[in-house]
Amino acid sequence: MLRRKPTRLELKLDDIEEFESIRKDLEGRRKQREDADAAAAGEEAAVAAAAAALGTEHKSREQMINDRIGYKPQPKAGGRAAHFGTFEF
């Protein structure tokens, strides 16, 4: 295999300025999103309290994630009981 010398990368002033502007833009977006999430969290808390008052079941975190991604877990056919029978003590 042929070896070559490492490529030298130079950081220019324009690159630094571009990085800073993009970083500030992303921080501004994050701040807006956090403000919107905080407002939505207040509304969600009110909705959750109303749902709890109505007796709606609270889903676990795992169930909410499974619903969001469309995963419906199925029990495995071959468990311990399939190998050893059913023992009840």
PDB file of C-alpha atoms in Angstrom:
ATOM      1  CA  MET A   1       0.000   0.000   0.000  1.00  0.00           C
ATOM      2  CA  LEU A   2       1.314   3.415  -0.909  1.00  0.00           C
ATOM      3  CA  ARG A   3       1.756   5.858   1.913  1.00  0.00           C
ATOM      4  CA  ARG A   4       1.223   9.543   1.486  1.00  0.00           C
ATOM      5  CA  LYS A   5       1.829  12.487   3.713  1.00  0.00           C
ATOM      6  CA  PRO A   6      -1.155  13.667   5.786  1.00  0.00           C
ATOM      7  CA  THR A   7      -3.200  16.438   4.238  1.00  0.00           C
ATOM      8  CA  ARG A   8      -2.838  19.718   6.053  1.00  0.00           C
ATOM      9  CA  LEU A   9      -6.057  21.529   6.902  1.00  0.00           C
ATOM     10  CA  GLU A  10      -5.922  25.204   7.637  1.00  0.00           C
ATOM     11  CA  LEU A  11      -8.566  27.073   9.597  1.00  0.00           C
ATOM     12  CA  LYS A  12      -9.268  30.462   8.068  1.00  0.00           C
ATOM     13  CA  LEU A  13     -10.938  33.493   9.601  1.00  0.00           C
ATOM     14  CA  ASP A  14     -13.923  33.100   7.242  1.00  0.00           C
ATOM     15  CA  ASP A  15     -14.434  29.554   8.482  1.00  0.00           C
ATOM     16  CA  ILE A  16     -14.477  30.693  12.106  1.00  0.00           C
ATOM     17  CA  GLU A  17     -16.968  33.478  11.350  1.00  0.00           C
ATOM     18  CA  GLU A  18     -19.227  31.061   9.469  1.00  0.00           C
ATOM     19  CA  PHE A  19     -19.089  28.604  12.369  1.00  0.00           C
ATOM     20  CA  GLU A  20     -19.982  31.311  14.898  1.00  0.00           C
ATOM     21  CA  SER A  21     -22.930  32.546  12.822  1.00  0.00           C
ATOM     22  CA  ILE A  22     -24.317  29.023  12.385  1.00  0.00           C
ATOM     23  CA  ARG A  23     -23.850  28.295  16.089  1.00  0.00           C
ATOM     24  CA  LYS A  24     -25.717  31.468  17.089  1.00  0.00           C
ATOM     25  CA  ASP A  25     -28.506  30.612  14.658  1.00  0.00           C
ATOM     26  CA  LEU A  26     -28.847  27.110  16.110  1.00  0.00           C
ATOM     27  CA  GLU A  27     -28.828  28.451  19.667  1.00  0.00           C
ATOM     28  CA  GLY A  28     -31.590  30.890  18.733  1.00  0.00           C
ATOM     29  CA  ARG A  29     -33.668  28.078  17.262  1.00  0.00           C
ATOM     30  CA  ARG A  30     -33.066  25.916  20.330  1.00  0.00           C
ATOM     31  CA  LYS A  31     -34.177  28.781  22.586  1.00  0.00           C
ATOM     32  CA  GLN A  32     -37.378  29.250  20.576  1.00  0.00           C
ATOM     33  CA  ARG A  33     -38.074  25.511  20.658  1.00  0.00           C
ATOM     34  CA  GLU A  34     -37.520  25.401  24.432  1.00  0.00           C
ATOM     35  CA  ASP A  35     -39.904  28.324  24.919  1.00  0.00           C
ATOM     36  CA  ALA A  36     -42.518  26.600  22.746  1.00  0.00           C
ATOM     37  CA  ASP A  37     -41.998  23.306  24.591  1.00  0.00           C
ATOM     38  CA  ALA A  38     -42.387  25.031  27.944  1.00  0.00           C
ATOM     39  CA  ALA A  39     -45.691  26.530  26.821  1.00  0.00           C
ATOM     40  CA  ALA A  40     -46.825  23.183  25.407  1.00  0.00           C
ATOM     41  CA  ALA A  41     -45.774  21.388  28.600  1.00  0.00           C
ATOM     42  CA  GLY A  42     -48.103  23.620  30.590  1.00  0.00           C
ATOM     43  CA  GLU A  43     -50.958  22.754  28.244  1.00  0.00           C
ATOM     44  CA  GLU A  44     -50.061  19.038  28.311  1.00  0.00           C
ATOM     45  CA  ALA A  45     -50.049  19.065  32.105  1.00  0.00           C
ATOM     46  CA  ALA A  46     -53.566  20.481  32.082  1.00  0.00           C
ATOM     47  CA  VAL A  47     -54.695  17.892  29.540  1.00  0.00           C
ATOM     48  CA  ALA A  48     -53.032  15.086  31.518  1.00  0.00           C
ATOM     49  CA  ALA A  49     -54.742  16.222  34.702  1.00  0.00           C
ATOM     50  CA  ALA A  50     -58.082  16.263  32.914  1.00  0.00           C
ATOM     51  CA  ALA A  51     -57.429  12.794  31.444  1.00  0.00           C
ATOM     52  CA  ALA A  52     -56.469  11.439  34.856  1.00  0.00           C
ATOM     53  CA  ALA A  53     -59.663  12.866  36.271  1.00  0.00           C
ATOM     54  CA  LEU A  54     -61.621  11.029  33.571  1.00  0.00           C
ATOM     55  CA  GLY A  55     -59.890   7.746  34.440  1.00  0.00           C
ATOM     56  CA  THR A  56     -57.894   7.341  31.223  1.00  0.00           C
ATOM     57  CA  GLU A  57     -55.068   4.815  31.510  1.00  0.00           C
ATOM     58  CA  HIS A  58     -51.563   6.245  31.617  1.00  0.00           C
ATOM     59  CA  LYS A  59     -49.251   4.536  29.139  1.00  0.00           C
ATOM     60  CA  SER A  60     -45.740   3.693  30.172  1.00  0.00           C
ATOM     61  CA  ARG A  61     -42.813   5.345  28.454  1.00  0.00           C
ATOM     62  CA  GLU A  62     -42.032   2.116  26.615  1.00  0.00           C
ATOM     63  CA  GLN A  63     -45.616   1.817  25.359  1.00  0.00           C
ATOM     64  CA  MET A  64     -45.620   5.420  24.134  1.00  0.00           C
ATOM     65  CA  ILE A  65     -42.389   4.852  22.210  1.00  0.00           C
ATOM     66  CA  ASN A  66     -43.717   1.625  20.717  1.00  0.00           C
ATOM     67  CA  ASP A  67     -46.898   3.405  19.610  1.00  0.00           C
ATOM     68  CA  ARG A  68     -44.925   6.258  18.112  1.00  0.00           C
ATOM     69  CA  ILE A  69     -42.671   4.024  16.021  1.00  0.00           C
ATOM     70  CA  GLY A  70     -45.411   1.527  15.196  1.00  0.00           C
ATOM     71  CA  TYR A  71     -43.842  -1.418  17.006  1.00  0.00           C
ATOM     72  CA  LYS A  72     -46.257  -3.997  18.300  1.00  0.00           C
ATOM     73  CA  PRO A  73     -44.326  -6.548  20.381  1.00  0.00           C
ATOM     74  CA  GLN A  74     -45.504 -10.140  20.066  1.00  0.00           C
ATOM     75  CA  PRO A  75     -44.769 -12.720  22.771  1.00  0.00           C
ATOM     76  CA  LYS A  76     -42.152 -15.292  21.804  1.00  0.00           C
ATOM     77  CA  ALA A  77     -43.484 -18.746  20.985  1.00  0.00           C
ATOM     78  CA  GLY A  78     -40.675 -20.645  22.688  1.00  0.00           C
ATOM     79  CA  GLY A  79     -40.254 -19.517  26.262  1.00  0.00           C
ATOM     80  CA  ARG A  80     -39.169 -21.394  29.364  1.00  0.00           C
ATOM     81  CA  ALA A  81     -42.545 -23.085  29.616  1.00  0.00           C
ATOM     82  CA  ALA A  82     -42.111 -24.575  26.155  1.00  0.00           C
ATOM     83  CA  HIS A  83     -38.822 -26.194  27.163  1.00  0.00           C
ATOM     84  CA  PHE A  84     -39.624 -27.433  30.652  1.00  0.00           C
ATOM     85  CA  GLY A  85     -43.412 -27.554  30.800  1.00  0.00           C
ATOM     86  CA  THR A  86     -45.413 -25.569  33.305  1.00  0.00           C
ATOM     87  CA  PHE A  87     -44.308 -25.837  36.890  1.00  0.00           C
ATOM     88  CA  GLU A  88     -46.553 -24.282  39.466  1.00  0.00           C
ATOM     89  CA  PHE A  89     -45.371 -24.113  43.036  1.00  0.00           C
TER      90      PHE A  89
END
